[in-house]
Structure formats: C-alpha cells, structure tokens
Coordinates of C-alpha atoms in Angstrom, one line a residue:
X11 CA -194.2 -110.6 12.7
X12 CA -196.1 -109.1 9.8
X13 CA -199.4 -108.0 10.6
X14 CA -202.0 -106.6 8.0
X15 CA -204.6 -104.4 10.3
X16 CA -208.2 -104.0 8.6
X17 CA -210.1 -101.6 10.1
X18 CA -213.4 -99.2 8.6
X19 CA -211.6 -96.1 10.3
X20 CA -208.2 -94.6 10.5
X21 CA -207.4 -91.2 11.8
X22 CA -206.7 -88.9 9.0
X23 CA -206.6 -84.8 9.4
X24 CA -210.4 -84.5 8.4
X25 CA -211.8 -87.1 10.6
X26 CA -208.7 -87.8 13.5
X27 CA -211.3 -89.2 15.8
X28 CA -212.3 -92.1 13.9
X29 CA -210.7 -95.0 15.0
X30 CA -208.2 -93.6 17.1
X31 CA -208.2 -96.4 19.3
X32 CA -207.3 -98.7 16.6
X33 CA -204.4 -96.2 15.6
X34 CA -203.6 -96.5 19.6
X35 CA -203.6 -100.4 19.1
X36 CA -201.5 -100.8 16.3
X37 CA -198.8 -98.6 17.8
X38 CA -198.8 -101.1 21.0
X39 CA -198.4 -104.1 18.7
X40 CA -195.3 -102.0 16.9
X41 CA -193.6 -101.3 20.6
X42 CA -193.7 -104.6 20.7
X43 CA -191.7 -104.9 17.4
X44 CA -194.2 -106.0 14.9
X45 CA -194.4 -104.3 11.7
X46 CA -198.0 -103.3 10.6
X47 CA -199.6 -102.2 7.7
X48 CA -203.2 -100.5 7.8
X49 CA -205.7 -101.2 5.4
X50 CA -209.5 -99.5 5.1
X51 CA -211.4 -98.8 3.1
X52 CA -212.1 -94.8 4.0
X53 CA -210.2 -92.6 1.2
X54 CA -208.2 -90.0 3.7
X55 CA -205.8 -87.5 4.0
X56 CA -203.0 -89.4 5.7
X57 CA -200.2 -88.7 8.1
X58 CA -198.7 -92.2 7.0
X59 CA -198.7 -95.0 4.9
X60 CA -202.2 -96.3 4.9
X61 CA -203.1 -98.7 2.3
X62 CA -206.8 -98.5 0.5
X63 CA -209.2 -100.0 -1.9
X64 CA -208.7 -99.1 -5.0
X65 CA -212.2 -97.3 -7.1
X66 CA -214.2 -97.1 -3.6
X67 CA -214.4 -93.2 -3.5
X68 CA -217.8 -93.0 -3.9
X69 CA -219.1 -95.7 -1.6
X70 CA -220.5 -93.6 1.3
X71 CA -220.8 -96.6 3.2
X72 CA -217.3 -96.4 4.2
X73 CA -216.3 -92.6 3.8
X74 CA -219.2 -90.9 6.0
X75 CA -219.2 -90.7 9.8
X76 CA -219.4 -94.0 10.0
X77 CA -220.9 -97.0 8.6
X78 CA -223.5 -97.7 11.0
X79 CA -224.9 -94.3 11.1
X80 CA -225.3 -94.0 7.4
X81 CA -226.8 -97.1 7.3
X82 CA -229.1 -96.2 9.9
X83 CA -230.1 -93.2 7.4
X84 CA -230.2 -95.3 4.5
X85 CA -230.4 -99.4 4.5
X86 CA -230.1 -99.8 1.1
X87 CA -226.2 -99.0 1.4
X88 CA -226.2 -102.0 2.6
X89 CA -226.0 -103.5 -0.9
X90 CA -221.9 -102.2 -1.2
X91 CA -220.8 -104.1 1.3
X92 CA -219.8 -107.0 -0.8
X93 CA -218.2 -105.2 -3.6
X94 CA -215.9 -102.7 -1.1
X95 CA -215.4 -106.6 0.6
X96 CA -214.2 -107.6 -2.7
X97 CA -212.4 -104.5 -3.2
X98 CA -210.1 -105.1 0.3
X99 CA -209.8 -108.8 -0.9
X100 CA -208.0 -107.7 -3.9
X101 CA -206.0 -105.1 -2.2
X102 CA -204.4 -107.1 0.5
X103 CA -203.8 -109.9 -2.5
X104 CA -201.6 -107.6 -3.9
X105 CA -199.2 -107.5 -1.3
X106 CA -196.7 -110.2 -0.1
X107 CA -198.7 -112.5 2.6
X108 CA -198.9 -111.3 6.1
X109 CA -198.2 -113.3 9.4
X110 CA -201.6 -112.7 11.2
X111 CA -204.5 -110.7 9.2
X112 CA -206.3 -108.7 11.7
X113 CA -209.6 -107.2 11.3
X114 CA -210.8 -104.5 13.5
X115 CA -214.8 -104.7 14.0
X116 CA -216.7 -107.8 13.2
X117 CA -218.0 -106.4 10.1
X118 CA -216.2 -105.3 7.2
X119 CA -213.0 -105.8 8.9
X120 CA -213.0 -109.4 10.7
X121 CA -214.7 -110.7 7.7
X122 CA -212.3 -109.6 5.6
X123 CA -209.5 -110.7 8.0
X124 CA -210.6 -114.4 8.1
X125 CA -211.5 -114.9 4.2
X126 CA -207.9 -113.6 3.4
X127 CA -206.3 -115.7 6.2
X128 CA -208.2 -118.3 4.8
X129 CA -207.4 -117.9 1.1
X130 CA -203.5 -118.0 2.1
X131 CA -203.1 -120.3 5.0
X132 CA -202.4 -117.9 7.3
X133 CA -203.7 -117.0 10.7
X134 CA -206.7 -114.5 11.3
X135 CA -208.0 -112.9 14.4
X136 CA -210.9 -110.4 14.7
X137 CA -211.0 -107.6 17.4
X138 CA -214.6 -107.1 17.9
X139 CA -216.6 -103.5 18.8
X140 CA -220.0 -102.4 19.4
X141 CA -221.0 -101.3 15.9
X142 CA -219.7 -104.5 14.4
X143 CA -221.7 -106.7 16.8
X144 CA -224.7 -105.2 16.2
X145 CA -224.7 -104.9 12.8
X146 CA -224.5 -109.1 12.8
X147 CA -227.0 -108.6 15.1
X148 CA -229.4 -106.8 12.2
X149 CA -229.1 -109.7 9.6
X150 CA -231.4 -112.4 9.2
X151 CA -231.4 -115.2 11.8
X152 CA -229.6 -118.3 9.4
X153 CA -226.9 -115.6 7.9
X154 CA -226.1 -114.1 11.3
X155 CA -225.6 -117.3 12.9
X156 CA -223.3 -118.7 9.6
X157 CA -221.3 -115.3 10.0
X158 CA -221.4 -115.2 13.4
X159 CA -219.7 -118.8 13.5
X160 CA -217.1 -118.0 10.6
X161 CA -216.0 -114.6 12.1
X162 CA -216.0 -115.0 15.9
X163 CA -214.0 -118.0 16.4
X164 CA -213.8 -118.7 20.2
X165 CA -209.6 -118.9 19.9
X166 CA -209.6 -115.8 18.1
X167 CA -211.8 -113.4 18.8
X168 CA -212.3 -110.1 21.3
X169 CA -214.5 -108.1 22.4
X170 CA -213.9 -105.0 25.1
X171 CA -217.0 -105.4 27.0
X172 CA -219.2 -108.6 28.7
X173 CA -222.1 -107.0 28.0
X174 CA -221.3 -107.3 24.3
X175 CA -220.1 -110.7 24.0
X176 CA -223.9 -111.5 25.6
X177 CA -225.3 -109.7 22.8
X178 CA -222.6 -111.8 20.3
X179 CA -224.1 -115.1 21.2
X180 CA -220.3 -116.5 21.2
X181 CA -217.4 -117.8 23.4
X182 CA -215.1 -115.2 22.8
X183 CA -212.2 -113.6 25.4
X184 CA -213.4 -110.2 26.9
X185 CA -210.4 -107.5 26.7
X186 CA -211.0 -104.0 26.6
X187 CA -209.6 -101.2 24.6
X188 CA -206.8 -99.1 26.5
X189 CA -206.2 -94.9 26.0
X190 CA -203.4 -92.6 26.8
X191 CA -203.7 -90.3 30.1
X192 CA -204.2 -86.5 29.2
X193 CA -201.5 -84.8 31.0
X194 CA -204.2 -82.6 32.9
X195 CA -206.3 -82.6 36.2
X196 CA -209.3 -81.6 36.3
X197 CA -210.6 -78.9 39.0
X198 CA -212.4 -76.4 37.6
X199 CA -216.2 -76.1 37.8
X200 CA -217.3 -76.8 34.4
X201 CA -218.9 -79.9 32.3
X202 CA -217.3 -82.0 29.4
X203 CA -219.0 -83.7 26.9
X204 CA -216.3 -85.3 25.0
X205 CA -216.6 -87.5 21.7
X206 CA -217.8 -87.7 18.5
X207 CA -221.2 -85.8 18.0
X208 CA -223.4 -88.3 16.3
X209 CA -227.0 -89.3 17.5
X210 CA -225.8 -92.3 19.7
X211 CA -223.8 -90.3 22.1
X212 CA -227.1 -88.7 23.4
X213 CA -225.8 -85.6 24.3
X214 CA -229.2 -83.9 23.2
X215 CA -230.5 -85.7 26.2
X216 CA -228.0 -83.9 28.8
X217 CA -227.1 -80.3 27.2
X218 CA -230.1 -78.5 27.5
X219 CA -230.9 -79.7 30.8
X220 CA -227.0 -78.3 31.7
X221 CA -227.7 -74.9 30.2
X222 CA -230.6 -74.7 32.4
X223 CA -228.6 -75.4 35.3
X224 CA -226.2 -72.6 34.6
X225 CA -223.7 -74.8 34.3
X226 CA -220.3 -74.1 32.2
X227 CA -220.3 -76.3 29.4
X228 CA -217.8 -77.7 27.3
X229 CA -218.1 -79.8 24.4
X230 CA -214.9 -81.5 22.4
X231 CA -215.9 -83.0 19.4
X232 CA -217.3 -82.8 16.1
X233 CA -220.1 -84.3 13.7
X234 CA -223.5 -84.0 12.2
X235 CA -225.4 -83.3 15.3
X236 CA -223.5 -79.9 16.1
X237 CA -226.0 -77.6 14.8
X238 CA -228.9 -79.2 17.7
X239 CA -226.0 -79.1 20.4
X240 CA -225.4 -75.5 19.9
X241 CA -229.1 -74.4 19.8
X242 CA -229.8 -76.8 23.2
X243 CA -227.0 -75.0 24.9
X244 CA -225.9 -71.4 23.4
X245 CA -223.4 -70.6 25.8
X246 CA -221.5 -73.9 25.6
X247 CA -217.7 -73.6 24.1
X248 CA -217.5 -75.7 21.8
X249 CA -214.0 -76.7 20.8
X250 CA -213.6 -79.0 18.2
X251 CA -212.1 -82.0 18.1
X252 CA -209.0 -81.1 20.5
X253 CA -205.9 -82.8 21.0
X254 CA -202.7 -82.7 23.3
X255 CA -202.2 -79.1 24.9
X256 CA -205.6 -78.5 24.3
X257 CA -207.1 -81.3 25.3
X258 CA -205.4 -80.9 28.3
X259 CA -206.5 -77.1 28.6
X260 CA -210.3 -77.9 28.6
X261 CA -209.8 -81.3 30.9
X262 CA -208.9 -78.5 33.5
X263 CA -211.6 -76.3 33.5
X264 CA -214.0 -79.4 34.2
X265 CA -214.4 -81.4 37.4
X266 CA -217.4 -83.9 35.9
X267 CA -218.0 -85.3 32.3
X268 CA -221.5 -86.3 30.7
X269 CA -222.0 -89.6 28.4
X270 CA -225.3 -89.8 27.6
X271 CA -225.4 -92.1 25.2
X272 CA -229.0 -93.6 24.0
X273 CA -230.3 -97.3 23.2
X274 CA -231.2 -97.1 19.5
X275 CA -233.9 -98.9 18.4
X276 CA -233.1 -102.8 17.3
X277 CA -231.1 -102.8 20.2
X278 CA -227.9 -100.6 19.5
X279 CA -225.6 -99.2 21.9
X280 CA -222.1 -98.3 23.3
X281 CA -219.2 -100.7 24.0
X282 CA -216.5 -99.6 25.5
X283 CA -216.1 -96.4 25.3
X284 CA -212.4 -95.2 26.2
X285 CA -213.1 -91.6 26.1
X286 CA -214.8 -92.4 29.4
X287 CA -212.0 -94.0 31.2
X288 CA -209.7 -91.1 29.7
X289 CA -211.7 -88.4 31.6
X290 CA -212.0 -89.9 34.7
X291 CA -207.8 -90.7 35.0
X292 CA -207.5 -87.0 34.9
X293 CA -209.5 -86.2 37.6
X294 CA -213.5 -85.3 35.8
X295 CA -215.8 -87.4 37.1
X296 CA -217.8 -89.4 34.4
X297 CA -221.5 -89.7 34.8
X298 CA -223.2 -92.0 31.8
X299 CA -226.5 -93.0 30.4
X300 CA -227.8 -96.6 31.4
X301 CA -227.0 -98.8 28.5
X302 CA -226.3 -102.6 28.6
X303 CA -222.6 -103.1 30.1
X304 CA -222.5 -99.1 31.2
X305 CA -221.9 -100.0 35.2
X306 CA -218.2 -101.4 34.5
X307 CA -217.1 -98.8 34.0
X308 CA -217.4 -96.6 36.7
X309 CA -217.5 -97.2 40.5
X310 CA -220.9 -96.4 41.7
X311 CA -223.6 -97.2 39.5
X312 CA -226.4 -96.0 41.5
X313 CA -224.8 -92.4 41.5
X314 CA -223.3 -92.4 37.7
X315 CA -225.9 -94.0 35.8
X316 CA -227.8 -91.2 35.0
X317 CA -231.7 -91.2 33.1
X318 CA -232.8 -87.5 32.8
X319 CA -231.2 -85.5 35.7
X320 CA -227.9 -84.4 34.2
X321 CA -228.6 -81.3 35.7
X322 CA -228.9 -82.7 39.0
X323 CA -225.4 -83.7 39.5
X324 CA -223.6 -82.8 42.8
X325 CA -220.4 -81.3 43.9
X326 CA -220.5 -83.7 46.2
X327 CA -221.2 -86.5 44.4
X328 CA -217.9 -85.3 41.9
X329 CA -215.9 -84.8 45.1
X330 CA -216.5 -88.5 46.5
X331 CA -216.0 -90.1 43.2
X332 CA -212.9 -88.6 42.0
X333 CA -210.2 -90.6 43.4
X334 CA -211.7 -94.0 43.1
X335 CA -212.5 -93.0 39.5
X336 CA -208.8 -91.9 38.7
X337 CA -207.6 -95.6 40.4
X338 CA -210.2 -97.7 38.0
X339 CA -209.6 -95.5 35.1
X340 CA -205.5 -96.4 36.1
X341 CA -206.3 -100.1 35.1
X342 CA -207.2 -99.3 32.0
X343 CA -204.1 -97.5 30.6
X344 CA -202.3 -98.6 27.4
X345 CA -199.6 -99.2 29.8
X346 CA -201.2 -101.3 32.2
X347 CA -203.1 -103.2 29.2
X348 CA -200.2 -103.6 26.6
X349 CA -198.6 -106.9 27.9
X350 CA -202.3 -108.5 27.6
X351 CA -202.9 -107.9 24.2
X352 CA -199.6 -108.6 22.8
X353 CA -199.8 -112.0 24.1
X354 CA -203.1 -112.0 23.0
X355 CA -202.5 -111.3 19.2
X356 CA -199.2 -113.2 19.7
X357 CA -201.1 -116.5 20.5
X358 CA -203.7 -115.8 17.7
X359 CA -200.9 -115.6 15.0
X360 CA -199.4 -119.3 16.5
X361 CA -202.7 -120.5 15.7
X362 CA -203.1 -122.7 12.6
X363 CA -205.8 -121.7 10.4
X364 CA -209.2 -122.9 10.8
X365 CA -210.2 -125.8 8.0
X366 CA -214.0 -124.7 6.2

C-alpha cells in the first residue's frame, strides 16, 4: 500500500527531536511492507527523501519550534495557515495518488489528509496529538465544531490518550504512541530531565528546586528555554539533544526523571508523552506534573504526580517504583504496539471515502 504521511515535523539534523515519533511510526508501517512518503511543510536538512511545499521558506509558522509555540508568541501567524494548506494541497497533487493519506496532528496535517483524500476518492485517516487538539480547541465555537466533524471522523481517527479525546469532543479510538528501549539501566544517583526545552515542559518549575537539593542534574534536550534552565541550575550537565550511546550513557547515571510540564492558559497541555514511558523501561523512575490524563501513565499517582516538591523526591520512593514502572513502560514498546496500529491504518485505508 501506498501511504502519503503529512506531518508539521520531521526529524532533520538541526531539529532531530521534532516529530521523532512520527519518524518512529512510519518505519512501523514500512516493516510491515508499506511504502511511505513524508510530506511537511518544515524546510530541513534531511537524511532521506522528504517531500515539501514548495515557496514556504519563510512561513515561521511551520519552520520554528513548533507551530503552537510560535503561535502562542504571535496569533497573527495564524493567518498562513491556509496558504501553507494550499501549498501541501498542490504538493501532494503533483504526485501519482496514494492508497491511504495520513495526516499526523489534527491541524495542518489531518486537514490536509482528508481534503486530498477527498479530492481523489481515496481513503484518509488522521492520527491525532495534543497540540493539534488544542489548537481546534482555540477556534471559534461554529468553525471548531465544522472542523472538528470533517477531520475526526469516528472510523478514522486516533488519539494516544483518553484524557484528550474528552478534550476532542469526538468518538474517536484511543491508541497511544509507542518508543524504542534505550539499551541502558538506570542506577546512578542523578536526575533527568529529558525533552525538548520549550515553555510547556515546565522544567523551570523543577530545576531550581533540584539544584537546591544538591541533587546531580542532567538535562537532554534542546530549545529556546535553555538560557533560564542553565541560570535555575548552574551545575546541571546539559547535553544536548543525545541519541544512542549517549543516550544510553546519561540514562545510567540517573535513577529518577522529572516531567514537569505546566497547564497553559486556554487549557493546553501534554498528551502522551513517550519520552516518559522511554525512561521509565530503562530503569529511571518518572515523576510528572499533574496535567489532565498525566496518571496513566505511571503506576502510583499519589507518589508521581508531583506540584512543587521536585526536590522532595525519595530514594525510597525511586526504589519501590522501579520495577513496576519498567513492566508498564514494557506495554508500551513499538514492539508490543506495532500489530495494533498496523491493523489500525490497515482498516482505515479499506475504508471508502466519506461523501460531503
């Protein structure tokens, strides 16, 4: 089958954090011997073919650290939405037609899946995230729910958490986003914050209160809020965005992970995010901030939903929590999660399209 994948992010050697996990899902569907072609809109430095809009350079709406940060910045962005939409349209028309267009995030991408699926009579299906959810969320009441009922079509639609599919308003199946076990485990004494440094991780709200503790901190990651991270906590290493050996190498200096992540006002938060699960298989206890859906994943809420005292965290706390961490986190593998979403996208693509 030939699959067109739309999606706001692709890894590329500047940015390889954003949208990793759709990288991570599109090599699942090609194990399973689909072929698949990426499309976004971000202009990158590519490892591989990756297929963009053509004369979208300079829309920052789609080439900054994301599109809901810089529209948190500046609203008015807003207004290039339709024309990169257009833009995509045009791009995927010039190619031969696709067995199954699928749009990653409900907004650009699942729009964009469903009117070109649309155009050409073929099937659609939209993999939803937080950022896309709560961007419909933003619009005005009669446009949300006309999008809302265009894009998240009950029979073809996902989201990775419950909590968002509440905040969607929708019938749509639940399935959450898989990772790839770091080949480490974690036993050293020291604390990971792990992800992309951008206001809505919160991990303003947890380093300085680390650094007080004494605690040896660790941060992997990169983006606009370094600067403030390295003046809340001095003696923190900070290494970058790491990958493979590396990744590995810091995992096992740490025994217990902070995820801090804030509520934003209008009502934004996290989905699902892997990076949590991904910690906690190799052994570092995950301790998160309390945002809507936050308690499935991990194993005891009351302990690892955390409001202020990230420097309170016990040894023994990380000592009881490790091994029933590592077995959740297990469920959550690629591996484990692979068979699911195959048929999944499978029984989207048998799916005739839609009538208007």
């Amino acid at each position: 089958m030939r699959i067109a994948c739309i999606s706001s992010s692709w890894p590329d050697r500047q940015n390889p954090s954003a949208g990793a996990f759709v990288r991570d899902h599109a090599r699942v569907l090609e194990r399973a011997g689909h072929d698949v072609s990426i499309f976004t809109w971000r202009q990158g430095d590519y490892d591989e073919p990756v297929h963009t809009a053509a004369g979208l350079g300079r829309y920052s709406l789609f080439n900054a650290d994301g599109a809901p940060d810089a529209l948190d910045r500046a609203p008015w962005r807003a207004a290039e939405a339709p024309v990169a939409i257009a833009a995509m349209l045009a791009e995927l028309a010039r190619h031969p037609r696709f067995d199954l267009y699928l749009g990653h995030w409900l907004v650009p991408g699942g729009l964009v899946a469903r009117l070109a699926g649309d155009r050409v009579g073929r099937p659609s299906a939209v993999i939803g995230h937080s950022a896309g959810v709560h961007a419909l969320a933003r619009l005005p009441g009669p446009l949300r729910r006309r999008l809302t009922r265009y894009i998240a079509r009950p029979e073809s639609t996902t989201v990775p958490s419950m909590a968002l599919a509440v905040k969607l308003g929708a019938t749509v199946d639940v399935l959450p986003m898989g990772f790839d076990p770091v080949a480490a485990v974690g036993g050293g004494d020291g604390v990971l914050a792990y992800g992309r440094l951008v206001y809505i991780k919160g991990f303003d709200r947890a380093l300085g209160a680390l650094h007080e503790s004494g605690a040896a901190i660790h941060v992997v990651g990169s983006g606009p809020e370094e600067s403030t991270l390295r003046r809340l906590a001095p003696e923190a290493t900070f290494w970058g965005w790491a990958d493979g050996a590396m990744k590995a190498e810091v995992f096992a200096q740490c025994d217990r992970a902070v995820f801090p992540s804030r509520v934003l006002p209008g009502g934004r938060h996290e989905g699902w995010p892997v990076s949590v699960l991904e910690v906690a298989s190799a052994g570092v206890v995950p301790f998160v901030g309390r945002w809507p859906g936050a308690q499935e994943l991990v194993v005891e809420p009351s302990v690892q939903l955390v409001d202020e005292a990230w420097g309170d965290i016990t040894q023994a706390d990380v000592s009881a929590l490790r091994q029933p961490m590592i077995e959740k986190a297990q469920r959550f593998r690629w591996a484990a999660l692979e068979p699911q979403w195959v048929e999944w996208v499978e029984c989207a693509a048998s799916l005739r399209t839609r009538l208007r």
